[in-house]
Coordinates of C-alpha atoms in Angstrom, one line a residue:
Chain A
X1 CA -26.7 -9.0 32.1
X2 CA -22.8 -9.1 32.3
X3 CA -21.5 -7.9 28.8
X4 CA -19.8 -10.6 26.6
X5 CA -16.2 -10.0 25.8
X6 CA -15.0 -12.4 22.9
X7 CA -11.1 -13.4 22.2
X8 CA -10.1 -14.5 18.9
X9 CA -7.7 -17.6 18.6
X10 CA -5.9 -18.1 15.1
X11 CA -3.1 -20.6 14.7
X12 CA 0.0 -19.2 16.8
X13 CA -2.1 -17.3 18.9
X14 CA -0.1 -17.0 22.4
X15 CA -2.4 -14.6 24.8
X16 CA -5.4 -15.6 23.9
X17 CA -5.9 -17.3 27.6
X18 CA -4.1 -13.8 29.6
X19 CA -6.9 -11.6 27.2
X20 CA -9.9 -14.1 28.4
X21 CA -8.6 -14.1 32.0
X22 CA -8.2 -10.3 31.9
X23 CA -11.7 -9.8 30.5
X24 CA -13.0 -11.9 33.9
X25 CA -10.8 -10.1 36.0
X26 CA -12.9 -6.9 35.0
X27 CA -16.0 -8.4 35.5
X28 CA -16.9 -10.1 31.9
X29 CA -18.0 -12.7 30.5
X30 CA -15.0 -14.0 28.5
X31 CA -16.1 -16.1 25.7
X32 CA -13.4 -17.9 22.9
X33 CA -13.7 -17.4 19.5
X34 CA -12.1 -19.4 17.0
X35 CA -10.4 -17.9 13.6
X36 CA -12.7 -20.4 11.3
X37 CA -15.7 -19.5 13.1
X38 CA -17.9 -16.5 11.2
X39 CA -20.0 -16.3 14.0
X40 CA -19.1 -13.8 17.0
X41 CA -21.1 -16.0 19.8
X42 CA -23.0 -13.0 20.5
X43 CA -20.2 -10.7 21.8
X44 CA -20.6 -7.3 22.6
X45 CA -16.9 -6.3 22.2
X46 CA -13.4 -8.3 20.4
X47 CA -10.8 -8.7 21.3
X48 CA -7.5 -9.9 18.7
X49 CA -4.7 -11.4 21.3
X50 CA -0.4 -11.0 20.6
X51 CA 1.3 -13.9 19.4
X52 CA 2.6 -15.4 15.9
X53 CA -0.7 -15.9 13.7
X54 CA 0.1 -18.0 11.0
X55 CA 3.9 -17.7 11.9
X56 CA 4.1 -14.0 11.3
X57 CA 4.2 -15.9 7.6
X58 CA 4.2 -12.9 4.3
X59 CA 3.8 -10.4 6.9
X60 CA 2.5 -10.1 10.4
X61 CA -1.3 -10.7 10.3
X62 CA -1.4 -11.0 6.5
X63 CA -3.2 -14.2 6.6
X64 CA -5.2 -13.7 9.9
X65 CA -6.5 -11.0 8.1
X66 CA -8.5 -13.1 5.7
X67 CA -9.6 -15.4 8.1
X68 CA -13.6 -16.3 8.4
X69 CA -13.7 -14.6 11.5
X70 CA -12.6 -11.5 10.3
X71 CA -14.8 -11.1 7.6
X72 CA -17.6 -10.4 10.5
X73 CA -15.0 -8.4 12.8
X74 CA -14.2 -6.3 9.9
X75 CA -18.5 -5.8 9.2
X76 CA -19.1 -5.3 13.0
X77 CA -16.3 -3.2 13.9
X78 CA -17.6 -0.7 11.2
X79 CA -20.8 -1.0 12.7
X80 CA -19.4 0.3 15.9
X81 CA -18.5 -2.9 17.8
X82 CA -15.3 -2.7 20.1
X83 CA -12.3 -4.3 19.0
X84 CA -8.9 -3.9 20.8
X85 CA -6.1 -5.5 18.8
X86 CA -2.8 -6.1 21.0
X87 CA 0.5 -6.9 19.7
X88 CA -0.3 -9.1 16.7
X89 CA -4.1 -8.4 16.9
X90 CA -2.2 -4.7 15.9
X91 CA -0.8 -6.1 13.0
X92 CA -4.1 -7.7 11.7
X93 CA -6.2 -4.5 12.1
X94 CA -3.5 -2.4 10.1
X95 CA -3.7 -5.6 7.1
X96 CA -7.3 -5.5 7.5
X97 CA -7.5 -1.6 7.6
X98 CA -9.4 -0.8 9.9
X99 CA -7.1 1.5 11.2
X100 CA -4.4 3.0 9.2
X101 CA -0.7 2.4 8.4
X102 CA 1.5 -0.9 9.0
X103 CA 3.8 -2.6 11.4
X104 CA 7.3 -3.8 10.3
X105 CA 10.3 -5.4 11.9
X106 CA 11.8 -3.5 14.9
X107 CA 14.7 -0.8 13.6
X108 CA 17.5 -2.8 15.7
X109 CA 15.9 -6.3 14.4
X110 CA 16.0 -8.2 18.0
X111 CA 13.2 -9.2 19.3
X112 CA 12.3 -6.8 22.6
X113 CA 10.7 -7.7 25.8
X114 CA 10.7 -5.1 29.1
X115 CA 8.5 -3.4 31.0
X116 CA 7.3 -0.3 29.0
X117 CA 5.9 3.1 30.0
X118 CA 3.2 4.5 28.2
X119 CA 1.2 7.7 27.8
X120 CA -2.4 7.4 27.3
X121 CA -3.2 10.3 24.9
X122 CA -6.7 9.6 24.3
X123 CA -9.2 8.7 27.2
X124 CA -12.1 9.1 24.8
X125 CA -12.0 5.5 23.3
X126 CA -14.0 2.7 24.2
X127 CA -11.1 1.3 25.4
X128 CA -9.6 3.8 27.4
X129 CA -11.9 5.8 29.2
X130 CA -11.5 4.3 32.3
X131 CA -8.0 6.3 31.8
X132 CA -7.4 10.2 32.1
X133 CA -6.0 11.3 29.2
X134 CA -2.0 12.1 29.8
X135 CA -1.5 8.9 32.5
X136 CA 1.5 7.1 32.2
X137 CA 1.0 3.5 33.4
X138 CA 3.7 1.2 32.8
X139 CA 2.5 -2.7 30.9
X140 CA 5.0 -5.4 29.2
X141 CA 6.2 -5.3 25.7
X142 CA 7.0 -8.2 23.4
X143 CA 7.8 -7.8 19.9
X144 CA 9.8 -8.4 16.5
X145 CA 7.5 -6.6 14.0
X146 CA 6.5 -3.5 16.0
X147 CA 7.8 -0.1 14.4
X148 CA 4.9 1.5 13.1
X149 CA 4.8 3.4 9.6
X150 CA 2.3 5.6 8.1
X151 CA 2.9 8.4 5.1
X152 CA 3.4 12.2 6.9
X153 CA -0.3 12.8 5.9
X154 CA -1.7 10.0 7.6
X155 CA 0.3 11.3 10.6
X156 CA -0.9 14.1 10.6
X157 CA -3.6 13.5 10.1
X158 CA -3.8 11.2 13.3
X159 CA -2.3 13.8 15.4
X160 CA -5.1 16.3 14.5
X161 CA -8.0 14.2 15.3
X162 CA -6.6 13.0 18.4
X163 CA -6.0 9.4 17.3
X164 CA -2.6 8.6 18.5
X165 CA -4.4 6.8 21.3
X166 CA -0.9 5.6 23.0
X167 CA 2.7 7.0 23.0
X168 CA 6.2 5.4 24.2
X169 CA 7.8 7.3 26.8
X170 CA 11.6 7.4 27.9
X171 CA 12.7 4.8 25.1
X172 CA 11.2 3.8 21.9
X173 CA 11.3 0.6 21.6
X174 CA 11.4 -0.3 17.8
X175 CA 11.5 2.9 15.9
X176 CA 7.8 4.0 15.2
X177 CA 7.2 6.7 13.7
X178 CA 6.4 9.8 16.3
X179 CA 6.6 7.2 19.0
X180 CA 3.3 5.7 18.2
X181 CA 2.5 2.6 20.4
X182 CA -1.0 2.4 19.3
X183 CA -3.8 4.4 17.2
X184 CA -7.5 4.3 17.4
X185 CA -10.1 4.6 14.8
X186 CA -11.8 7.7 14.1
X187 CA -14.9 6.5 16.1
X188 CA -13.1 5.6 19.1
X189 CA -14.9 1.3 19.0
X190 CA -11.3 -0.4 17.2
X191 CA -7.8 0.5 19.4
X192 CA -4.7 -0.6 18.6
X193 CA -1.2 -0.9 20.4
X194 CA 2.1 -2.8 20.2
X195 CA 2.3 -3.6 24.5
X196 CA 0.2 -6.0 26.2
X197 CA -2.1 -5.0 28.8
X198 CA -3.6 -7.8 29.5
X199 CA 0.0 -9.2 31.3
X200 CA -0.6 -6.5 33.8
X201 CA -3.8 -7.1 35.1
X202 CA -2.5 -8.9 38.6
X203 CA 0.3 -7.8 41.2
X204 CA 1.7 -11.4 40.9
X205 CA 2.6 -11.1 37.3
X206 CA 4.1 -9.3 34.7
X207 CA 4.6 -5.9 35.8
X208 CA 3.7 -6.3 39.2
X209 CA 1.0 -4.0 38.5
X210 CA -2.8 -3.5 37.5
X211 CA -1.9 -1.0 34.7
X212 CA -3.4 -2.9 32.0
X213 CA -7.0 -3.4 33.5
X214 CA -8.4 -0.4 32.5
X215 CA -8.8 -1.4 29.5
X216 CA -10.9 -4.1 30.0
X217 CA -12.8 -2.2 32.5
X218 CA -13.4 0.6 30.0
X219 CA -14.9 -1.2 27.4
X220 CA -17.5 -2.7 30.2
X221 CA -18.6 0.4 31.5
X222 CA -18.8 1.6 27.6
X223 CA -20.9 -1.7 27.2
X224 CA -23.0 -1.8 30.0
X225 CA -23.8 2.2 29.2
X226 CA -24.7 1.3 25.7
Chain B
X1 CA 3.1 -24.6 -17.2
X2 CA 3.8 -20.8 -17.0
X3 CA 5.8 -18.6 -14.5
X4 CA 4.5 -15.9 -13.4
X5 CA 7.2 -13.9 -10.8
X6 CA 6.0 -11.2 -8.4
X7 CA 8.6 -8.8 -6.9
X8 CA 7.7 -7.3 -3.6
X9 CA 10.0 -4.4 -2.3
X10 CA 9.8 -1.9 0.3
X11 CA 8.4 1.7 -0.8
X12 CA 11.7 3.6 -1.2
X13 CA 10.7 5.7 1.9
X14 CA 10.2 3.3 4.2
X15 CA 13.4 2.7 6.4
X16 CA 14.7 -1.2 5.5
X17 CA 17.0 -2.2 8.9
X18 CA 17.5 -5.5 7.0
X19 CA 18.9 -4.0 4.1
X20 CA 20.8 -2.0 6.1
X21 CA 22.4 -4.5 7.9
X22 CA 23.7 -6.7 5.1
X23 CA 24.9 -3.8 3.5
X24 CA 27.1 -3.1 6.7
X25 CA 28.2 -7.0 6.5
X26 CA 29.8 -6.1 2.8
X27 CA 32.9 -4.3 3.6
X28 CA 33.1 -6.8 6.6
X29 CA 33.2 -10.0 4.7
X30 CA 35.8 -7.9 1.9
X31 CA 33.3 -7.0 -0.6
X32 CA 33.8 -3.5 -1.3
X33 CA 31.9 -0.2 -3.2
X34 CA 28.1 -1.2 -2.4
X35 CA 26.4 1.9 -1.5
X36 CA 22.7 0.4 -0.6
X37 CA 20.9 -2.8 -0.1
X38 CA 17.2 -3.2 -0.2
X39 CA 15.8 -6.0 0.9
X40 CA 12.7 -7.7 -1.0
X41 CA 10.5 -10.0 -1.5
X42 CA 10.2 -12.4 -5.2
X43 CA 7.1 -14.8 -5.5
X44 CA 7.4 -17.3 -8.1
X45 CA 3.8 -18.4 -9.4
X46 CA 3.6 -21.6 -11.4
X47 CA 0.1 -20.5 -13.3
X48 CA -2.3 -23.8 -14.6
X49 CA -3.7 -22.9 -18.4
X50 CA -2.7 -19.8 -20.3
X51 CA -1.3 -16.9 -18.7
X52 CA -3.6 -14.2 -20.9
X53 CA -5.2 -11.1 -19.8
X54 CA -7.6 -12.2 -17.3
X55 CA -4.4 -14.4 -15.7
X56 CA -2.9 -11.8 -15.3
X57 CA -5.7 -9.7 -14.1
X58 CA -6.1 -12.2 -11.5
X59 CA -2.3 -12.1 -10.1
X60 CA -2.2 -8.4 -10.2
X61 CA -5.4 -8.7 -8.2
X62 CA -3.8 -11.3 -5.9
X63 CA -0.7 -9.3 -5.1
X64 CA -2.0 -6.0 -4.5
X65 CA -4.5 -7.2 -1.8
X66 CA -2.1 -10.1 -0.2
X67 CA 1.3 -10.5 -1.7
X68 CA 2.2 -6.7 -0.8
X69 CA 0.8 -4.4 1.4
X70 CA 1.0 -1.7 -0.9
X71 CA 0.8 0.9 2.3
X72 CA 4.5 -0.1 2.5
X73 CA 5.2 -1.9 -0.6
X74 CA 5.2 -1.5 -4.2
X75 CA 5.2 -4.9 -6.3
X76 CA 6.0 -5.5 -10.1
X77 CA 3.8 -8.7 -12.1
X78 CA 6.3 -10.3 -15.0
X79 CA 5.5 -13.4 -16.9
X80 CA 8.7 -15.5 -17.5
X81 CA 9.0 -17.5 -20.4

């Protein structure tokens, strides 16, 4: 059976349709979800899509967070469901923490979009196995609040367990801390990074590459294994 | 009906760009001898009924798991009369 990849549309959700095409392009079922929904559709994995939820109103995600929806995420994703949060999907898995730390506006204060380069520092998540740990691949990055903070112990923390799943390379974009683009949970099942992968997933657009499938096709083979 | 104000601000660690930048504005627009700006956030709450203890329970409860995010933030509960 072909595995079940859900995306999550809130109000101001923009990539929710790139996420759902992406999952397809790797081969899933691609099933929407909508914020005041509690029930998951049977999915196997989640995913939260960039954009404004809710305006980027209090802070980024802050009132995503308590959405119906994510009152199951949050119970599944402990249970060891994947859930990839991109961009603003991020910013509502650091207010709903599941993973650790907070976004805020970029250092410079513009809002940034280019083509960014990446290093994938841990292979070992569900979302990034199809990876090998120390690529560089290169997706698009779009972002006002994206300069990640966490206290030193939390950092180091991260570091030492291998959980700074993503790193900026050549230019940091917006000021996070150790030039953290994205973190995973100590499982490995809930990923999170600033970039967008699934704007890479066809020559024709965004980057011009496929940099940004593996991700999708990492969590199916993680699926299909399970 | 009471007032009930909420000040969010930035921990004092945390690196405030915004702050920064009106404070480089100052000099600029000929206002002179400001050595820092922090940038925060102020919630006024117009409270139904009596603001007692368990009011105030409530809005302390309210701003430390959605007002702030105290990972970044500290925030201070004051009733204004």
């Amino acid at each position: 059976m072909t595995a079940r990849i859900g995306v999550v549309t809130f109000p101001g959700t923009l990539d929710d349709q790139d996420a759902l095409r992406a999952a397809r392009l790797a081969g899933a079922e691609a099933v929407p979800l909508w914020h005041r929904d509690k029930d998951l559709k049977q999915v196997d994995a989640v995913v939260l899509a960039g954009g404004f939820s809710y305006g980027d109103y209090l802070r980024a995600g802050a009132i995503s967070r308590f959405s119906p929806v994510m009152g199951t995420i949050i119970e599944q994703a402990k249970a060891g469901m994947p859930v990839l949060g991109i961009c603003n999907g991020f910013q509502i898995l650091t207010e709903a923490h599941l993973l650790p730390g907070a976004m805020l506006r970029n250092n410079h204060l513009h809002f940034i979009c280019r083509d960014q380069k990446l290093r994938v520092e841990n292979a070992d998540t569900a979302w990034t196995a199809d990876y090998a740990s120390g690529q560089e691949i290169s997706v698009p990055l779009k972002n006002m609040d994206g300069r990640y903070v966490a206290d030193e112990r939390v950092l180091d923390e991260l570091e030492a367990e291998g959980r700074v799943a993503f790193r900026y390379l050549d230019l940091n974009p917006n000021g996070s801390l150790r030039d953290i683009a994205g973190i995973t949970n100590a499982a490995g099942n809930v990923v999170g990074l600033m970039p967008h992968p699934e704007h890479a997933v066809e020559p024709l657009i965004g980057t011009g590459g496929t940099d940004g499938l593996g991700f999708f096709t990492s969590v199916l083979k993680k699926l299909v294994a399970a | 009906m009471a007032r009930v104000v909420v000040d969010v601000m930035l921990k004092p660690e945390i690196l405030d760009p915004q702050g920064q930048a009106v404070q480089r504005a100052l000099p600029r627009l000929g206002f002179a001898g400001i050595a820092d700006v922090r940038q925060g956030k102020r919630f006024e709450l117009e409270v139904e009924g009596p603001v007692d203890e368990a009011a105030l329970s409530r809005i302390h409860e309210m701003a430390e798991t959605f007002l702030a995010n105290t990972v970044i933030e500290d925030f201070v509960v004051k009733v204004e009369s």
